[in-house]
Coordinates of C-alpha atoms in Angstrom, one line a residue:
M275 CA 2.7 -4.7 -19.8
S276 CA 1.2 -3.0 -22.8
V277 CA -2.3 -4.1 -21.6
L278 CA -1.5 -2.5 -18.2
W279 CA -0.3 0.7 -20.0
L280 CA -3.6 0.7 -22.0
I281 CA -5.6 0.6 -18.8
L282 CA -3.5 3.5 -17.5
A283 CA -4.2 5.5 -20.6
L284 CA -8.0 4.8 -20.4
F285 CA -8.1 6.1 -16.8
M286 CA -6.1 9.2 -17.9
T287 CA -9.1 10.2 -20.0
L288 CA -11.2 10.8 -16.9
P289 CA -9.2 13.9 -15.6
W290 CA -8.6 14.9 -19.2
L291 CA -12.4 15.2 -19.7
V292 CA -12.8 17.1 -16.5
L293 CA -10.2 19.6 -17.5
L294 CA -11.7 19.9 -21.0
I295 CA -15.1 20.7 -19.5
E296 CA -13.6 23.2 -17.1
G297 CA -11.5 24.8 -19.8
E298 CA -8.2 24.3 -17.9
P299 CA -4.9 24.4 -19.7
D300 CA -3.8 21.2 -18.0
A301 CA -6.1 19.4 -20.5
L302 CA -3.3 19.7 -23.1
A303 CA -0.8 18.0 -20.7
F304 CA -3.2 15.0 -20.2
G305 CA -3.9 14.8 -23.9
L306 CA -0.2 14.6 -24.7
S307 CA 0.4 12.1 -21.9
I308 CA -2.4 9.8 -23.3
L309 CA -0.8 10.0 -26.8
I310 CA 2.6 9.1 -25.4
V311 CA 1.3 6.1 -23.5
L312 CA -0.9 4.9 -26.4
S313 CA 2.2 5.1 -28.7
A314 CA 4.1 2.9 -26.3
V315 CA 1.2 0.5 -26.3
M316 CA 1.1 0.3 -30.1
V317 CA 4.9 -0.2 -30.4
S318 CA 5.0 -2.8 -27.7
W319 CA 2.0 -4.7 -29.2
L320 CA 3.5 -4.6 -32.7
V321 CA 6.9 -5.8 -31.6
T322 CA 5.4 -8.8 -29.6
L323 CA 2.5 -9.5 -32.0
R324 CA 3.8 -13.0 -33.0
V325 CA 5.2 -13.9 -29.6
P326 CA 3.1 -16.5 -27.7
V327 CA 2.0 -15.4 -24.2
V328 CA 3.3 -18.2 -22.1
L329 CA 4.5 -17.0 -18.7
K330 CA 7.1 -19.1 -16.8
P331 CA 7.5 -18.6 -13.1
W332 CA 10.9 -16.8 -13.4
Q333 CA 9.4 -14.4 -16.0
M334 CA 6.8 -13.4 -13.5
F335 CA 9.5 -11.7 -11.3
V336 CA 10.6 -9.6 -14.3
L337 CA 7.0 -8.8 -15.3
T338 CA 5.9 -7.8 -11.8
T339 CA 8.9 -5.5 -11.3
L340 CA 8.9 -3.9 -14.7
S341 CA 5.1 -3.3 -14.6
W342 CA 5.3 -1.2 -11.5
V343 CA 8.3 0.7 -12.7
T344 CA 7.0 1.5 -16.1
I345 CA 3.5 2.4 -14.9
S346 CA 5.0 4.8 -12.4
G347 CA 7.0 6.4 -15.1
F348 CA 4.0 6.9 -17.5
A349 CA 1.8 8.1 -14.7
S350 CA 4.2 10.9 -13.9
L351 CA 3.8 12.5 -17.4
P352 CA 0.8 14.8 -16.5
L353 CA 2.8 16.1 -13.5
V354 CA 5.7 17.1 -15.7
L355 CA 3.7 18.5 -18.6
G356 CA 0.9 20.0 -16.5
A357 CA 0.5 23.1 -14.3
P358 CA 2.8 22.0 -11.4
Q359 CA 5.6 21.6 -14.0
L360 CA 7.5 19.4 -11.6
T361 CA 11.0 18.3 -12.3
F362 CA 11.4 14.8 -13.6
T363 CA 12.6 13.7 -10.2
N364 CA 9.7 15.2 -8.3
A365 CA 7.2 13.9 -10.8
V366 CA 8.5 10.4 -10.6
F367 CA 8.6 10.6 -6.8
E368 CA 5.0 11.7 -6.7
S369 CA 3.8 9.0 -9.1
V370 CA 5.8 6.2 -7.4
S371 CA 4.4 7.3 -4.1
A372 CA 0.9 7.2 -5.6
I373 CA 1.1 3.9 -7.5
T374 CA 2.7 2.1 -4.5
T375 CA 0.0 3.8 -2.3
T376 CA 2.7 5.2 -0.1
G377 CA 1.3 8.8 0.2
S378 CA 4.5 10.8 0.5
T379 CA 4.3 14.0 -1.5
V380 CA 6.5 16.8 -2.8
L381 CA 3.6 19.1 -3.8
V382 CA 2.8 22.3 -1.9
G383 CA -0.5 24.1 -2.2
I384 CA -2.4 21.0 -3.3
E385 CA -5.7 22.8 -2.7
F386 CA -4.8 25.2 -5.6
L387 CA -4.2 22.4 -8.2
S388 CA -6.6 21.9 -11.0
D389 CA -9.5 19.5 -10.4
G390 CA -8.1 17.2 -13.0
L391 CA -4.7 16.8 -11.3
K392 CA -6.4 16.3 -7.9
L393 CA -8.5 13.6 -9.5
W394 CA -5.5 12.0 -11.2
R395 CA -3.6 11.7 -7.9
G396 CA -6.6 9.9 -6.4
I397 CA -6.9 7.6 -9.5
M398 CA -3.2 6.7 -9.4
Q399 CA -3.5 5.5 -5.8
W400 CA -6.8 3.7 -6.5
L401 CA -5.2 1.8 -9.5
G402 CA -2.3 1.0 -7.3
G403 CA -4.6 -0.4 -4.6
I404 CA -6.4 -2.9 -6.9
G405 CA -3.0 -3.9 -8.3
I406 CA -1.7 -4.6 -4.9
I407 CA -4.7 -6.8 -4.0
V408 CA -4.3 -8.8 -7.2
M409 CA -0.6 -9.1 -6.7
G410 CA -1.0 -10.3 -3.1
I411 CA -3.7 -12.8 -3.9
A412 CA -2.5 -14.3 -7.3
I413 CA 1.2 -13.5 -7.9
L414 CA 3.2 -13.3 -4.7
P415 CA 1.9 -16.7 -3.2
F416 CA 2.7 -18.3 -6.6
L417 CA 6.2 -16.9 -6.5
K418 CA 6.7 -18.0 -2.8
V419 CA 7.8 -14.5 -1.8
G420 CA 8.1 -13.5 1.8
G421 CA 6.1 -16.4 3.3
M422 CA 3.0 -15.5 1.2
R423 CA 2.7 -19.1 0.3
L424 CA 0.8 -19.4 3.5
F425 CA -2.1 -17.7 1.7
H426 CA -1.9 -19.9 -1.4
T427 CA -5.3 -20.3 -3.0
E428 CA -6.3 -21.9 -6.2
S429 CA -6.1 -18.4 -7.7
S430 CA -2.4 -18.6 -7.3
D431 CA -2.0 -21.4 -9.9
W432 CA -1.2 -19.9 -13.3
S433 CA -1.8 -23.1 -15.2
D434 CA -4.3 -23.2 -18.0
K435 CA -6.7 -25.4 -16.0
V436 CA -7.1 -22.8 -13.2
M437 CA -7.0 -19.6 -15.2
P438 CA -10.8 -19.3 -15.3
R439 CA -10.9 -19.4 -11.5
T440 CA -8.2 -16.8 -11.4
G441 CA -10.4 -14.6 -13.6
G442 CA -13.4 -15.2 -11.4
I443 CA -11.6 -14.2 -8.2
A444 CA -10.1 -11.1 -9.9
K445 CA -13.6 -10.0 -11.0
A446 CA -15.1 -10.6 -7.6
T447 CA -12.2 -8.6 -6.0
L448 CA -12.7 -5.7 -8.4
S449 CA -16.4 -5.7 -7.8
I450 CA -15.9 -5.5 -4.0
Y451 CA -13.2 -2.8 -4.4
C452 CA -15.5 -0.7 -6.6
G453 CA -18.4 -1.2 -4.3
F454 CA -16.5 -0.1 -1.2
T455 CA -15.2 2.9 -3.2
L456 CA -18.7 4.0 -4.2
M457 CA -19.9 3.6 -0.6
A458 CA -17.1 5.7 0.6
M459 CA -17.8 8.4 -2.0
L460 CA -21.4 8.6 -1.0
A461 CA -20.6 8.6 2.7
Y462 CA -18.1 11.4 2.4
W463 CA -20.4 13.4 0.2
L464 CA -23.3 13.1 2.6
G465 CA -20.9 13.9 5.4
G466 CA -20.2 17.3 3.9
M467 CA -17.3 16.9 1.4
T468 CA -17.5 18.4 -2.1
P469 CA -18.1 15.8 -4.8
L470 CA -14.5 16.0 -5.9
D471 CA -13.1 15.7 -2.4
A472 CA -15.4 12.8 -1.7
A473 CA -14.3 11.0 -4.8
V474 CA -10.6 11.5 -4.2
H475 CA -10.7 10.7 -0.5
A476 CA -12.8 7.6 -1.1
M477 CA -10.3 6.3 -3.6
T478 CA -7.3 7.0 -1.4
S479 CA -8.9 5.7 1.7
L480 CA -9.8 2.3 0.2
A481 CA -6.3 2.1 -1.5
T482 CA -4.8 3.0 1.9
G483 CA -2.8 5.6 0.0
G484 CA -3.3 8.8 1.9
F485 CA -3.3 11.5 -0.9
A486 CA -5.6 14.3 0.1
N487 CA -6.8 17.5 -1.7
S488 CA -5.2 19.8 0.9
D489 CA -1.8 20.3 2.4
A490 CA -3.4 19.7 5.8
S491 CA -4.3 16.2 4.7
F492 CA -7.5 15.0 6.6
G493 CA -6.8 17.9 9.1
A494 CA -8.9 20.0 6.8
Y495 CA -11.9 18.1 8.3
A496 CA -10.6 18.0 11.9
S497 CA -13.7 20.1 12.9
Q498 CA -16.0 17.4 11.5
P499 CA -15.4 14.3 13.7
H500 CA -17.9 12.2 11.8
L501 CA -15.7 12.4 8.7
L502 CA -12.7 11.2 10.7
W503 CA -14.7 8.2 11.9
L504 CA -15.8 7.5 8.4
G505 CA -12.2 7.7 7.2
S506 CA -11.1 5.3 10.0
L507 CA -13.8 2.8 8.9
F508 CA -12.9 2.9 5.2
M509 CA -9.1 2.8 5.8
L510 CA -9.6 -0.3 8.0
S511 CA -11.8 -1.8 5.3
G512 CA -9.0 -1.5 2.8
A513 CA -6.6 -3.2 5.2
L514 CA -8.5 -6.4 5.6
P515 CA -8.1 -9.5 3.2
F516 CA -10.3 -9.1 0.2
V517 CA -10.5 -12.9 -0.2
L518 CA -12.4 -13.0 3.1
Y519 CA -14.9 -10.4 1.7
I520 CA -15.5 -12.8 -1.2
R521 CA -16.1 -15.7 1.2
F522 CA -18.4 -13.6 3.4
L523 CA -20.5 -12.7 0.4
R524 CA -20.6 -16.3 -0.7
G525 CA -22.2 -17.4 2.6
S526 CA -19.3 -17.9 5.0
R527 CA -20.4 -15.2 7.4
Q528 CA -17.9 -16.1 10.2
S529 CA -14.7 -16.3 7.9
L530 CA -13.9 -12.7 8.3
W531 CA -13.9 -12.6 12.1
R532 CA -12.4 -16.1 12.6
D533 CA -9.3 -15.2 10.5
Q534 CA -6.2 -15.1 12.7
Q535 CA -4.8 -12.1 10.8
V536 CA -8.0 -10.1 11.3
Q537 CA -8.1 -11.0 15.0
G538 CA -4.5 -10.0 15.5
L539 CA -5.0 -6.6 13.7
M540 CA -8.1 -5.8 15.6
S541 CA -6.5 -6.7 18.9
L542 CA -3.4 -4.5 18.2
L543 CA -5.5 -1.5 17.1
F544 CA -7.7 -1.8 20.3
L545 CA -4.8 -1.9 22.7
V546 CA -2.8 0.9 21.0
I547 CA -5.9 3.2 20.7
L548 CA -6.8 2.5 24.3
G549 CA -3.3 3.3 25.5
L550 CA -2.7 6.4 23.5
T551 CA -6.2 7.8 24.2
A552 CA -5.5 7.4 27.9
W553 CA -2.2 9.2 27.3
R554 CA -3.9 12.1 25.5
V555 CA -6.6 12.4 28.2
W556 CA -3.9 12.5 30.8
Q557 CA -2.5 15.4 28.8
D558 CA -5.8 17.3 29.4
T559 CA -7.3 16.6 25.9
P560 CA -11.1 16.1 26.0
G561 CA -12.0 12.4 26.0
F562 CA -14.0 12.2 22.7
E563 CA -11.6 14.5 20.9
A564 CA -8.7 12.4 22.0
L565 CA -10.4 9.1 21.1
T566 CA -11.4 10.5 17.6
H567 CA -7.9 11.7 16.6
V568 CA -6.1 8.8 18.2
T569 CA -8.3 6.3 16.4
F570 CA -8.0 8.0 13.1
N571 CA -4.2 8.5 13.2
V572 CA -3.4 5.0 14.6
I573 CA -5.5 3.3 12.0
S574 CA -4.0 5.5 9.3
V575 CA -0.4 4.6 10.2
V576 CA -1.0 0.9 11.0
T577 CA -2.9 0.4 7.7
T578 CA -0.1 2.4 5.9
T579 CA -2.6 5.0 4.6
G580 CA -0.7 8.1 5.8
F581 CA -3.6 10.5 6.4
A582 CA -3.2 12.8 9.4
S583 CA -5.8 14.7 11.3
E584 CA -3.2 16.3 13.6
D585 CA 0.6 16.4 13.9
Y586 CA 0.8 13.4 16.1
S587 CA 4.6 13.8 16.5
T588 CA 3.8 16.7 18.9
W589 CA 1.7 14.5 21.3
G590 CA 4.7 13.7 23.4
P591 CA 7.6 11.2 23.5
L592 CA 5.4 8.2 24.1
A593 CA 3.3 8.9 21.1
F594 CA 6.4 9.8 19.0
V595 CA 8.0 6.4 19.7
A596 CA 4.7 4.5 19.4
F597 CA 4.0 5.9 15.9
F598 CA 7.5 5.0 14.8
Y599 CA 6.9 1.4 15.9
L600 CA 3.5 1.3 14.2
T601 CA 5.1 2.4 10.9
F602 CA 6.4 -1.2 10.5
V603 CA 3.2 -3.1 11.2
G604 CA 0.9 -2.9 8.2
G605 CA -2.5 -4.5 7.6
C606 CA -3.4 -8.0 6.4
S607 CA -2.1 -10.0 3.5
G608 CA -4.3 -9.7 0.4
S609 CA -5.3 -6.1 1.3
T610 CA -4.1 -2.8 0.0
S611 CA -1.9 -2.2 3.0
G612 CA 1.9 -2.2 3.0
G613 CA 4.3 -2.8 5.8
M614 CA 5.5 -6.1 7.3
K615 CA 1.9 -7.4 7.4
I616 CA 0.4 -8.6 10.7
F617 CA 0.7 -12.3 9.8
R618 CA 4.6 -12.1 9.8
F619 CA 4.6 -10.9 13.4
Q620 CA 2.2 -13.7 14.4
V621 CA 4.3 -16.3 12.7
A622 CA 7.4 -14.9 14.4
M623 CA 5.7 -15.3 17.8
I624 CA 4.8 -18.9 17.0
L625 CA 8.4 -19.6 16.1
L626 CA 9.6 -17.9 19.2
R627 CA 7.2 -19.9 21.4
N628 CA 8.3 -23.1 19.8
Q629 CA 12.0 -22.2 20.3
L630 CA 11.4 -21.6 24.0
R631 CA 9.6 -25.0 24.2
F632 CA 12.7 -26.7 22.6
L633 CA 14.9 -25.1 25.2
I634 CA 12.8 -26.8 27.9
H635 CA 12.1 -30.0 26.1
A636 CA 15.0 -30.6 23.8
N637 CA 13.5 -33.8 22.3
G638 CA 10.0 -32.5 22.0
V639 CA 8.0 -32.4 18.8
F640 CA 5.8 -29.3 18.5
A641 CA 3.4 -28.8 15.6
S642 CA 3.3 -25.2 14.3
R643 CA 0.0 -24.1 12.8
Y644 CA -1.3 -20.7 11.7
N645 CA -5.0 -20.1 10.7
H646 CA -5.6 -23.8 10.9
Q647 CA -2.8 -24.5 8.4
P648 CA 0.5 -26.2 9.1
L649 CA 3.5 -23.8 9.0
T650 CA 5.7 -25.5 6.4
D651 CA 9.4 -24.9 6.0
D652 CA 9.1 -22.8 2.9
V653 CA 6.7 -20.5 4.7
T654 CA 8.9 -20.0 7.7
R655 CA 12.0 -19.5 5.5
G656 CA 10.1 -16.9 3.5
V657 CA 9.0 -15.0 6.6
V658 CA 12.5 -15.0 8.1
A659 CA 14.1 -14.0 4.9
F660 CA 11.6 -11.2 4.2
S661 CA 11.8 -9.9 7.8
F662 CA 15.6 -9.8 7.7
F663 CA 15.8 -8.0 4.3
F664 CA 12.9 -5.7 5.2
F665 CA 14.9 -4.2 8.1
L666 CA 18.2 -4.5 6.2
T667 CA 16.7 -2.4 3.4
I668 CA 15.5 0.2 5.8
A669 CA 18.9 0.3 7.5
G670 CA 20.7 0.7 4.1
L671 CA 18.3 3.4 2.9
A672 CA 18.7 5.3 6.2
L673 CA 22.5 5.1 5.9
G674 CA 22.3 6.4 2.3
L675 CA 20.0 9.3 3.3
A676 CA 22.3 10.2 6.2
L677 CA 25.2 10.3 3.8
L678 CA 23.3 12.8 1.8
G679 CA 23.1 15.1 4.8
L680 CA 19.7 14.3 6.3
D681 CA 19.4 14.3 10.1
F682 CA 18.9 11.1 12.1
T683 CA 15.1 11.4 12.5
T684 CA 14.5 12.3 8.9
A685 CA 16.8 9.6 7.5
L686 CA 15.5 6.8 9.7
S687 CA 11.8 7.6 9.6
G688 CA 12.0 8.5 5.8
A689 CA 13.5 5.1 5.0
A690 CA 11.0 3.3 7.2
T691 CA 8.0 5.1 5.8
A692 CA 9.2 4.5 2.2
V693 CA 9.8 0.7 2.6
A694 CA 6.6 0.3 4.7
N695 CA 4.6 2.5 2.2
V696 CA 3.2 4.6 5.0
G697 CA 3.7 8.1 3.7
P698 CA 4.6 10.8 6.3
G699 CA 7.7 10.3 8.4
L700 CA 8.6 11.9 11.7
G701 CA 10.2 15.2 12.5
D702 CA 9.8 18.8 11.3
I703 CA 10.7 18.1 7.6
I704 CA 8.8 15.0 6.5
G705 CA 6.5 14.6 9.5
P706 CA 2.7 14.8 9.3
A707 CA 2.9 18.6 9.0
G708 CA 5.6 18.6 6.4
N709 CA 6.4 17.0 3.0
F710 CA 9.3 15.7 1.0
A711 CA 9.8 18.7 -1.3
S712 CA 12.9 20.0 0.4
L713 CA 14.9 16.7 0.2
P714 CA 17.7 16.6 -2.4
A715 CA 17.0 14.8 -5.7
S716 CA 19.3 11.9 -4.9
A717 CA 17.4 11.3 -1.6
K718 CA 14.1 11.2 -3.5
W719 CA 15.5 8.5 -5.9
L720 CA 16.6 6.4 -3.0
L721 CA 13.1 6.7 -1.5
C722 CA 11.5 5.8 -4.8
L723 CA 13.6 2.6 -4.8
G724 CA 12.6 2.0 -1.2
M725 CA 8.9 2.4 -2.0
L726 CA 9.0 0.1 -4.9
M727 CA 11.0 -2.6 -3.0
G728 CA 8.6 -2.4 -0.1
R729 CA 5.5 -2.7 -2.3
L730 CA 7.0 -5.6 -4.2
E731 CA 7.8 -7.5 -0.9
I732 CA 11.6 -6.9 -1.2
L733 CA 12.6 -10.4 -2.4
T734 CA 10.8 -9.9 -5.7
V735 CA 13.3 -7.2 -6.6
L736 CA 16.3 -8.7 -4.9
V737 CA 16.0 -11.9 -6.8
L738 CA 16.6 -9.9 -10.1
L739 CA 20.0 -8.8 -8.8
T740 CA 21.4 -12.3 -8.4
P741 CA 23.5 -13.8 -11.2
M742 CA 21.9 -17.2 -10.7
F743 CA 18.5 -15.7 -11.8
W744 CA 19.8 -14.6 -15.1
R745 CA 21.8 -17.8 -15.8
R746 CA 18.4 -19.5 -16.1

């Protein structure tokens, strides 16, 4: 964990330098934050200096959870010490939302923040995005969490023999992630954004995080449809499996389009965008305008980015319900997206189809395959267990939020958007036109728990709460 903290401190120096150059008082807050994090690194390193680094499978559960919790805590320091002077609760909420790439915010008047703080919000989400990819490719399949074993690759083996391959895949993933980010920065800048806005929106688009430099989110660029189309492209790029990008660059040109996850995601997006665009045109919205905003907002919600170009909750009851359903979907495994992930819906449909076949042919034998791989018992168990606890977690959080006095729409959509890592909820308070600032502190802590559990695939956290785990 101290290595991860050191990386966090190094990235803190970027906004610190920007603030020093601009002569902003927030530079002191970042300087103090860097010193605090480096002090923790030194203490941790000295304490464990003579301890051999040999990670056992059960220790990976502890490491994964503690890493995300501690990084979120340290990342909140500039928000407490800096110009916003957020309360501890609000600062932690903002940093957890950033690191988990959820995109919910408690800040008002974001456009008036210092350039350094705007940049830091983007960097937090960008770091969370690459962390999510590495976790999804190398850690979660290894831990057999939530059916992720289906995407087991040689990079998932943590033995000494395969570690060099793990490092190679990590480097290739980081290179592609940085390349996409630079492409997005350049495209946004050439499209009319300022250099700072282009950098922040590029980082949060690829991380499918959704932090913007304005309270209006991407609505600040609603009059520039080319930027909305660019945003749609880069959000979708972040929601596709990065392992397939590696295979594509290594010569397997058809791997990206033949993947069953990608086909399912593209088909879903096409059908939903087509249907909602027709609905908007029927409401007398001009065709190209309707297509632009529907495409942007649908991709934003499905990929769990959370940008908004308009308040889509005002588009009518059909759109309101549709966007609530889309909150749960998510992108592909091995991407920066949250949510259920499209492969779990596809596996569920395969299981349902086979069950219907068994009802007709009781003694039949039906082979279950996904993406040209057999669906083993541990994969199906993982998918079923994850899906059950995913919705159970949302239900429990919604109940807790309702007990704190939140209305039905705010409680249910807030719980769903936290666990699915989408960002904005529905309704007047936390909808696309609102934020989470007015919620009570206890509600924000509940939502922080939901965001972390959703990002860590639920079961990674739940296993730590079982007595059997600690008796090991």
